[in-house]
Coordinates of C-alpha atoms in Angstrom, one line a residue:
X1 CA -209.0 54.5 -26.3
X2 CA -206.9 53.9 -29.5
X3 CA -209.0 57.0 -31.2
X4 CA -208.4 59.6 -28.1
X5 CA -204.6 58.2 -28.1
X6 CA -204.1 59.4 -31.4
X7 CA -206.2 62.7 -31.4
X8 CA -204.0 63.6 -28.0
X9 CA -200.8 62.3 -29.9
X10 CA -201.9 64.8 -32.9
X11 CA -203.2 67.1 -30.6
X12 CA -199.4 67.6 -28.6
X13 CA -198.3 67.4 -32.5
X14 CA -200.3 70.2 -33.4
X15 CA -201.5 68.1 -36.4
X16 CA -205.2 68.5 -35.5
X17 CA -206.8 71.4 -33.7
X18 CA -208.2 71.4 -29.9
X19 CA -211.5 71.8 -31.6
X20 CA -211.2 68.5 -33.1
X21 CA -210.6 67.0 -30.2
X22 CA -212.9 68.4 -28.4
X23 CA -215.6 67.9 -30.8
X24 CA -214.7 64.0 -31.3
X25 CA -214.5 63.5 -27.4
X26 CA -218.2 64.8 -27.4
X27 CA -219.6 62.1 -29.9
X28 CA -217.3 59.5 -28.2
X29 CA -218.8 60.4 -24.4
X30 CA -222.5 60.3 -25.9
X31 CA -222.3 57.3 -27.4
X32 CA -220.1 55.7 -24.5
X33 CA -221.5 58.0 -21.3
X34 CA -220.7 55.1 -19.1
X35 CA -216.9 55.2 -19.8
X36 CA -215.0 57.3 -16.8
X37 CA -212.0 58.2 -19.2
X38 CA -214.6 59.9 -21.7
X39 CA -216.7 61.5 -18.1
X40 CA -213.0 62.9 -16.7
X41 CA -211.9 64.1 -20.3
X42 CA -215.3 66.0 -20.6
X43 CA -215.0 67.7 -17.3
X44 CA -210.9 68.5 -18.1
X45 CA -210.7 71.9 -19.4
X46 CA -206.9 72.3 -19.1
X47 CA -205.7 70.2 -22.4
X48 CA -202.5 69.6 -21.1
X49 CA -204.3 67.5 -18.2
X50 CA -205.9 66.0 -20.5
X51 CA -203.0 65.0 -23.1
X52 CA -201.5 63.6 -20.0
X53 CA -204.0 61.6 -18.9
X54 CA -205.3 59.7 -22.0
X55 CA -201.2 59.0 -22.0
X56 CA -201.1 57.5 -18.6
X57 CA -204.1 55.8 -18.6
X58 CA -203.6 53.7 -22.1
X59 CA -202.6 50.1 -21.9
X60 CA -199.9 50.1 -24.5
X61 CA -200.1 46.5 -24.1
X62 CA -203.6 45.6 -25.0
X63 CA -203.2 48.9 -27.5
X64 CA -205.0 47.8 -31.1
X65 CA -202.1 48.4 -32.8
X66 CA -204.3 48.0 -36.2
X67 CA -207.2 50.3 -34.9
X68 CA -204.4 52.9 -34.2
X69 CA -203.0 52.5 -37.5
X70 CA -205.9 53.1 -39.4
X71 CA -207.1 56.2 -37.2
X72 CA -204.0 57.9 -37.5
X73 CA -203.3 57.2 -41.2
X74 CA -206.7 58.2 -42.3
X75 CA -206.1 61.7 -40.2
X76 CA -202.3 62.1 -41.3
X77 CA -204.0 62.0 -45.0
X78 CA -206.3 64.7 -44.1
X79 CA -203.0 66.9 -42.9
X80 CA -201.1 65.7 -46.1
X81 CA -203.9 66.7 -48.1
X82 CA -204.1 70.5 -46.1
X83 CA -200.0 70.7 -45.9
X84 CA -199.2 73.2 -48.5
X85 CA -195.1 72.7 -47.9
X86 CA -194.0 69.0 -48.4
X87 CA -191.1 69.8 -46.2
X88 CA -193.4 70.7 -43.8
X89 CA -195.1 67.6 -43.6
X90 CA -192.1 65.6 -43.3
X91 CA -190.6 67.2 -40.4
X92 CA -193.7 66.8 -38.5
X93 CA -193.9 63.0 -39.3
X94 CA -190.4 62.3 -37.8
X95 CA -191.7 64.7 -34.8
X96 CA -195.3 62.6 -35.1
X97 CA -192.9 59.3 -34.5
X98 CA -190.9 60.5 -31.5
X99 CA -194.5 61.0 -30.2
X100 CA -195.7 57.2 -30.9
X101 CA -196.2 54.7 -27.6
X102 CA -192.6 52.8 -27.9
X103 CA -194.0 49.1 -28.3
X104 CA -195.4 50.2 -31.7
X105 CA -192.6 53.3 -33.0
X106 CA -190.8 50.2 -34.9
X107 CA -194.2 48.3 -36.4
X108 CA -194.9 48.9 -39.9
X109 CA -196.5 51.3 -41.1
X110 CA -195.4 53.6 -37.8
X111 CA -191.7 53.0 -38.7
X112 CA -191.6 55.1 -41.8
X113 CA -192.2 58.1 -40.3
X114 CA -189.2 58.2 -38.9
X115 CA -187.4 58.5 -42.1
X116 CA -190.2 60.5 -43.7
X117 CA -188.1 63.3 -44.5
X118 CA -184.8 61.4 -46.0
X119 CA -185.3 62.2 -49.6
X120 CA -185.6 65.6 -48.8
X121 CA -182.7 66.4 -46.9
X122 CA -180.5 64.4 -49.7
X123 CA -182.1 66.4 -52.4
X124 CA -184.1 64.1 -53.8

């Protein structure tokens, strides 16, 4: 669930495209076809529904907060690599933060967002 968390967290974000959502949740319902979540996602056309769902239906408490991490770093690159205006990119990380399940906003690494954009607005 940590994967679909972050691709809906992304998704909301506009960091990643419904396609690529889409497209993931695919691969992850063929190679899990047994998982409800992945069989109600598939069937859910509205994405709003489905944002919604996949963040009702995590357990923020048995979350991998390390899984999540590396999923969402490793696509975050992938935007920063794409971003053509650093300014850009920084508002959206604060943004990406307000986004992040509470019980992990003040974990490292997901803490730095929130102050992604400092140097910038002091000029630096």
């Amino acid at each position: 669930m940590e994967e679909l968390l972050v691709l809906v967290i992304l998704l909301y974000e506009e960091l990643v495209t419904k396609d690529e959502y889409e497209k993931r949740l695919d691969e992850l319902f063929l190679d899990y076809p047994e998982n409800d979540d992945l069989l109600y996602l598939e069937w859910e056309r509205d994405i709003t529904k489905a944002v919604i769902y996949v963040r009702t239906h995590t357990d923020y408490n048995a979350l991998d907060c390390e899984r999540f991490g590396r999923i969402l770093i490793g696509r975050l690159k992938e935007y920063y690599k794409n971003c053509p205006d650093i300014r850009v990119f920084a508002d959206k990380m604060y943004s990406l933060w307000e986004s992040l399940p509470g019980n992990i906003q003040d974990q490292k690494p997901f803490f730095t967002l929130c102050y992604a954009d400092d140097p910038l607005i002091m000029g630096r």
